[in-house]
C-alpha positions as a Python dict, from the first residue, in 0.01 Angstrom:
ca = {
    (1, 'G'): (0, 0, 0),
    (2, 'A'): (-71, 121, -349),
    (3, 'G'): (294, 206, -404),
    (4, 'A'): (404, -145, -319),
    (5, 'A'): (131, -290, -538),
    (6, 'S'): (233, -78, -835),
    (7, 'G'): (595, -178, -779),
    (8, 'A'): (496, -542, -778),
    (9, 'D'): (290, -495, -1094),
    (10, 'S'): (585, -339, -1273),
    (11, 'L'): (781, -658, -1204),
    (12, 'G'): (503, -876, -1344),
    (13, 'L'): (407, -1031, -1010),
    (14, 'T'): (81, -1217, -974),
    (15, 'I'): (-102, -1313, -656),
    (16, 'V'): (-330, -1610, -600),
    (17, 'G'): (-691, -1509, -656),
    (18, 'Q'): (-598, -1227, -894),
    (19, 'P'): (-579, -1297, -1270),
    (20, 'P'): (-215, -1268, -1377),
    (21, 'R'): (-126, -1047, -1669),
    (22, 'T'): (-71, -1224, -1996),
    (23, 'H'): (283, -1162, -2116),
    (24, 'A'): (525, -1317, -2360),
    (25, 'R'): (826, -1507, -2234),
    (26, 'G'): (1166, -1462, -2388),
    (27, 'S'): (1315, -1791, -2274),
    (28, 'S'): (1321, -2078, -2521),
    (29, 'Q'): (1219, -2300, -2228),
    (30, 'A'): (887, -2120, -2171),
    (31, 'S'): (562, -2292, -2252),
    (32, 'G'): (492, -2037, -2524),
    (33, 'A'): (825, -2096, -2701),
    (34, 'R'): (844, -2205, -3063),
    (35, 'P'): (762, -2572, -3125),
    (36, 'A'): (1039, -2825, -3083),
    (37, 'A'): (1192, -3010, -3374),
    (38, 'G'): (943, -3236, -3543),
    (39, 'A'): (648, -3004, -3481),
    (40, 'G'): (585, -2998, -3853),
    (41, 'D'): (436, -3342, -3823),
    (42, 'G'): (58, -3312, -3797),
    (43, 'K'): (15, -3555, -3510),
    (44, 'H'): (300, -3404, -3307),
    (45, 'K'): (165, -3055, -3372),
    (46, 'E'): (-179, -3157, -3251),
    (47, 'E'): (-33, -3308, -2933),
    (48, 'D'): (170, -2999, -2845),
    (49, 'E'): (-60, -2722, -2965),
    (50, 'F'): (-100, -2477, -2677),
    (51, 'D'): (-394, -2279, -2558),
    (52, 'P'): (-245, -1926, -2595),
    (53, 'A'): (-408, -1804, -2274),
    (54, 'L'): (-274, -2094, -2066),
    (55, 'S'): (70, -2109, -2224),
    (56, 'A'): (135, -1750, -2114),
    (57, 'L'): (54, -1834, -1752),
    (58, 'Y'): (237, -2164, -1695),
    (59, 'F'): (602, -2246, -1758),
    (60, 'S'): (681, -2588, -1908),
    (61, 'F'): (1013, -2734, -2017),
    (62, 'S'): (1082, -2789, -2385),
    (63, 'S'): (1367, -3039, -2358),
    (64, 'M'): (1570, -3273, -2140),
    (65, 'K'): (1912, -3436, -2173),
    (66, 'G'): (1932, -3767, -2354),
    (67, 'P'): (2170, -4055, -2270),
    (68, 'D'): (2437, -3896, -2490),
    (69, 'G'): (2402, -3559, -2318),
    (70, 'C'): (2227, -3396, -2613),
    (71, 'K'): (1895, -3215, -2583),
    (72, 'V'): (1585, -3421, -2649),
    (73, 'P'): (1255, -3240, -2720),
    (74, 'L'): (977, -3305, -2471),
    (75, 'K'): (636, -3401, -2605),
    (76, 'N'): (292, -3344, -2455),
    (77, 'R'): (373, -2999, -2319),
    (78, 'S'): (13, -2895, -2370),
    (79, 'K'): (-89, -3177, -2136),
    (80, 'V'): (155, -3048, -1872),
    (81, 'V'): (13, -2696, -1901),
    (82, 'K'): (-343, -2826, -1867),
    (83, 'M'): (-244, -3029, -1559),
    (84, 'L'): (-87, -2721, -1402),
    (85, 'H'): (-396, -2515, -1478),
    (86, 'E'): (-631, -2772, -1326),
    (87, 'L'): (-418, -2809, -1012),
    (88, 'G'): (-374, -2435, -979),
    (89, 'S'): (-733, -2327, -1039),
    (90, 'K'): (-914, -2612, -863),
    (91, 'V'): (-675, -2693, -578),
    (92, 'A'): (-401, -2439, -505),
    (93, 'Q'): (-597, -2116, -544),
    (94, 'P'): (-907, -2219, -342),
    (95, 'I'): (-688, -2353, -60),
    (96, 'C'): (-469, -2041, -60),
    (97, 'R'): (-774, -1815, -44),
    (98, 'W'): (-915, -2013, 250),
    (99, 'F'): (-594, -2011, 455),
    (100, 'G'): (-465, -1670, 346),
    (101, 'L'): (-159, -1807, 163),
    (102, 'R'): (13, -1641, -131),
    (103, 'Y'): (236, -1745, -418),
    (104, 'N'): (324, -1574, -746),
    (105, 'F'): (401, -1842, -1002),
    (106, 'F'): (305, -2206, -1052),
    (107, 'S'): (512, -2407, -1301),
    (108, 'E'): (659, -2739, -1406),
    (109, 'H'): (967, -2882, -1233),
    (110, 'H'): (1217, -3044, -1468),
    (111, 'P'): (1143, -3413, -1533),
    (112, 'Q'): (1504, -3506, -1454),
    (113, 'A'): (1507, -3323, -1120),
    (114, 'K'): (1564, -3547, -819),
    (115, 'K'): (1295, -3377, -614),
    (116, 'A'): (927, -3409, -699),
    (117, 'G'): (840, -3058, -585),
    (118, 'V'): (1011, -2733, -495),
    (119, 'T'): (907, -2402, -344),
    (120, 'V'): (1138, -2113, -431),
    (121, 'K'): (1137, -1786, -239),
    (122, 'E'): (1338, -1505, -395),
    (123, 'P'): (1389, -1175, -208),
    (124, 'L'): (1222, -870, -354),
    (125, 'V'): (1323, -526, -223),
    (126, 'L'): (1059, -257, -275),
    (127, 'R'): (1174, 102, -223),
    (128, 'K'): (917, 372, -150),
    (129, 'K'): (879, 698, 41),
    (130, 'N'): (690, 730, 366),
    (131, 'A'): (468, 1019, 478),
    (132, 'E'): (776, 1220, 580),
    (133, 'G'): (933, 1179, 238),
    (134, 'E'): (1200, 939, 360),
    (135, 'E'): (1290, 647, 138),
    (136, 'I'): (1225, 313, 306),
    (137, 'E'): (1277, -46, 197),
    (138, 'E'): (1022, -324, 223),
    (139, 'I'): (1133, -685, 186),
    (140, 'R'): (893, -918, 11),
    (141, 'H'): (940, -1249, -161),
    (142, 'L'): (870, -1370, -511),
    (143, 'V'): (733, -1722, -457),
    (144, 'T'): (727, -1997, -717),
    (145, 'I'): (589, -2349, -672),
    (146, 'R'): (718, -2611, -916),
    (147, 'L'): (588, -2968, -956),
    (148, 'R'): (752, -3253, -1146),
    (149, 'L'): (446, -3388, -1325),
    (150, 'R'): (632, -3621, -1562),
    (151, 'V'): (776, -3945, -1427),
    (152, 'H'): (1148, -3945, -1355),
    (153, 'P'): (1348, -4118, -1634),
    (154, 'T'): (1440, -4393, -1386),
    (155, 'K'): (1067, -4476, -1359),
    (156, 'G'): (955, -4454, -1722),
    (157, 'D'): (939, -4230, -2027),
    (158, 'P'): (887, -3863, -1926),
    (159, 'N'): (746, -3793, -2272),
    (160, 'T'): (445, -4017, -2228),
    (161, 'S'): (415, -4106, -1858),
    (162, 'F'): (300, -3880, -1577),
    (163, 'I'): (272, -3921, -1201),
    (164, 'S'): (-74, -4013, -1074),
    (165, 'K'): (-334, -3761, -959),
    (166, 'G'): (-294, -3873, -598),
    (167, 'T'): (82, -3819, -615),
    (168, 'Q'): (33, -3477, -774),
    (169, 'L'): (-193, -3374, -487),
    (170, 'A'): (41, -3515, -221),
    (171, 'I'): (325, -3303, -360),
    (172, 'L'): (116, -2990, -418),
    (173, 'L'): (-47, -2987, -73),
    (174, 'H'): (295, -3040, 86),
    (175, 'E'): (437, -2741, -104),
    (176, 'L'): (137, -2524, -13),
    (177, 'C'): (206, -2601, 352),
    (178, 'H'): (555, -2456, 304),
    (179, 'L'): (398, -2119, 224),
    (180, 'R'): (337, -2087, 599),
    (181, 'H'): (587, -2321, 767),
    (182, 'M'): (937, -2368, 630),
    (183, 'N'): (1055, -2660, 843),
    (184, 'H'): (898, -3003, 885),
    (185, 'G'): (818, -2960, 1251),
    (186, 'K'): (500, -3008, 1452),
    (187, 'D'): (341, -2687, 1323),
    (188, 'F'): (402, -2801, 965),
    (189, 'M'): (245, -3139, 1040),
    (190, 'L'): (-71, -2997, 1198),
    (191, 'F'): (-117, -2738, 924),
    (192, 'L'): (-68, -3003, 654),
    (193, 'R'): (-346, -3202, 822),
    (194, 'D'): (-572, -2895, 799),
    (195, 'I'): (-486, -2846, 431),
    (196, 'F'): (-570, -3208, 347),
    (197, 'A'): (-896, -3184, 542),
    (198, 'H'): (-997, -2871, 349),
    (199, 'A'): (-901, -3031, 17),
    (200, 'R'): (-1132, -3320, 104),
    (201, 'K'): (-1407, -3074, 196),
    (202, 'L'): (-1364, -2900, -141),
    (203, 'G'): (-1407, -3237, -312),
    (204, 'V'): (-1065, -3231, -480),
    (205, 'F'): (-911, -3506, -264),
    (206, 'D'): (-1058, -3848, -190),
    (207, 'P'): (-821, -4075, 7),
    (208, 'A'): (-1027, -4383, -79),
    (209, 'A'): (-982, -4329, -452),
    (210, 'L'): (-626, -4193, -470),
    (211, 'G'): (-284, -4343, -410),
    (212, 'N'): (62, -4196, -367),
    (213, 'E'): (346, -4339, -578),
    (214, 'I'): (608, -4141, -381),
    (215, 'P'): (522, -4193, -13),
    (216, 'S'): (663, -3957, 247),
    (217, 'P'): (961, -4049, 469),
    (218, 'W'): (749, -3936, 765),
    (219, 'P'): (482, -4175, 901),
    (220, 'W'): (264, -3884, 1014),
    (221, 'E'): (246, -3744, 658),
    (222, 'N'): (151, -4081, 514),
    (223, 'E'): (-123, -4110, 777),
    (224, 'I'): (-254, -3764, 689),
    (225, 'F'): (-272, -3868, 323),
    (226, 'R'): (-432, -4206, 401),
    (227, 'R'): (-709, -4046, 607),
    (228, 'G'): (-752, -3725, 414),
    (229, 'G'): (-665, -3510, 714),
    (230, 'D'): (-919, -3681, 939),
    (231, 'V'): (-675, -3739, 1226),
    (232, 'G'): (-649, -3564, 1562),
    (233, 'D'): (-363, -3369, 1719),
    (234, 'E'): (-289, -3631, 1984),
    (235, 'E'): (-247, -3915, 1736),
    (236, 'L'): (-28, -3707, 1506),
    (237, 'L'): (192, -3583, 1790),
    (238, 'Q'): (238, -3943, 1904),
    (239, 'L'): (344, -4049, 1553),
    (240, 'F'): (578, -3750, 1539),
    (241, 'A'): (742, -3840, 1871),
    (242, 'Q'): (777, -4207, 1778),
    (243, 'H'): (943, -4122, 1448),
    (244, 'R'): (1183, -3879, 1616),
    (245, 'A'): (1278, -4148, 1868),
    (246, 'A'): (1339, -4398, 1586),
    (247, 'Q'): (1557, -4142, 1407),
    (248, 'R'): (1767, -4085, 1718),
    (249, 'S'): (1815, -4458, 1768),
    (250, 'A'): (1919, -4502, 1405),
    (251, 'R'): (2171, -4219, 1431),
    (252, 'Q'): (2319, -4360, 1751),
    (253, 'L'): (2348, -4705, 1594),
    (254, 'A'): (2517, -4559, 1285),
    (255, 'E'): (2763, -4364, 1499),
    (256, 'S'): (2853, -4673, 1701),
    (257, 'E'): (2908, -4875, 1382),
    (258, 'D'): (3128, -4599, 1238),
    (259, 'Q'): (3348, -4619, 1545),
    (260, 'A'): (3388, -4998, 1522),
    (261, 'P'): (3733, -5097, 1383),
    (262, 'D'): (3759, -5267, 1044),
    (263, 'A'): (3383, -5266, 992),
    (264, 'P'): (3305, -5422, 650),
    (265, 'P'): (3113, -5199, 407),
    (266, 'E'): (2744, -5275, 378),
    (267, 'A'): (2578, -5344, 47),
    (268, 'G'): (2365, -5062, -80),
    (269, 'G'): (2543, -4788, 112),
    (270, 'A'): (2486, -4415, 107),
    (271, 'G'): (2613, -4380, -248),
    (272, 'E'): (2357, -4615, -399),
    (273, 'A'): (2098, -4441, -610),
    (274, 'A'): (1740, -4479, -494),
    (275, 'P'): (1464, -4552, -750),
    (276, 'C'): (1341, -4194, -741),
    (277, 'G'): (1683, -4064, -843),
    (278, 'C'): (1779, -3945, -496),
    (279, 'A'): (2063, -4087, -289),
    (280, 'A'): (1967, -4384, -75),
    (281, 'G'): (1843, -4259, 258),
    (282, 'D'): (1676, -3969, 77),
    (283, 'K'): (1373, -4169, -23),
    (284, 'G'): (1009, -4074, -8),
    (285, 'L'): (842, -3767, -148),
    (286, 'G'): (1176, -3608, -228),
    (287, 'F'): (1069, -3247, -190),
    (288, 'S'): (1309, -2958, -196),
    (289, 'L'): (1256, -2620, -39),
    (290, 'V'): (1455, -2308, -117),
    (291, 'R'): (1478, -2012, 120),
    (292, 'A'): (1641, -1702, -23),
    (293, 'F'): (1785, -1463, 232),
    (294, 'S'): (1991, -1275, -28),
    (295, 'A'): (2052, -1290, -401),
    (296, 'A'): (2209, -1631, -347),
    (297, 'A'): (1937, -1877, -241),
    (298, 'A'): (2011, -2155, 7),
    (299, 'C'): (1866, -2500, -65),
    (300, 'V'): (1718, -2723, 202),
    (301, 'G'): (1610, -3079, 109),
    (302, 'C'): (1260, -3153, 224),
    (303, 'A'): (1330, -3525, 223),
    (304, 'A'): (1594, -3477, 490),
    (305, 'Q'): (1499, -3570, 844),
    (306, 'G'): (1242, -3324, 977),
    (307, 'A'): (1364, -3036, 1188),
}
């Protein structure tokens, strides 16, 4: 109702399809923050000069930790903001309008984060009075989608290298699917197929021209990407069942090996770091999803075996 809408407005919420209000950010991490050290240099200033309208709408990180643990300024923040704007305006918003999805904020995920994408849902309690004058509470969620557009430090220099367009879309479309389905079950799979198909129809995704540097741990998701959503229910459900069966067999084998006496440790065990920065066995897209049931949010790794 109007009361809920006004309450949301007072908290600075924005909804897909509605222009968000321009507002200043107080955090030094915000995209509109003062330039990092070295901005006095003409070339550096030109690289990181922000469009005022865009910098107020998209959050970007200003620094990361160096090898010695000290903060290192991040360059090319204007490029990050422009990438976010292009993905948001040309991909996320049209898809959300078509499928009736909603999110509030779209921002950068930290370049040193293990996961390539994250969807955060924070509880929002709106209090209002009903027709009888009784105060009632309405639970909504403040939803933020974050994408790690810079390469992870284990893959290159986050200051100058960015993940490919195909990888950006693979992560973004996956996170948009989480706006409707939280777990990686059959419903998630079929809806993700529909999202990819619509992205192809919009002309923003071409499987023949795009690749994915961070393939999914699920065969069915890789097939959806490879064919741009042009795959039927029966084939996907078969891939889903086959992968589940393979997972069960792997778990049973691992359990039997754990029970074997004096089993020698295998090289490259669970503690070995994977190239993407995740623990071995947590390879692939490396998404992370956060569901907030209270003020303390609970994290669920999207790269874990599908539920």
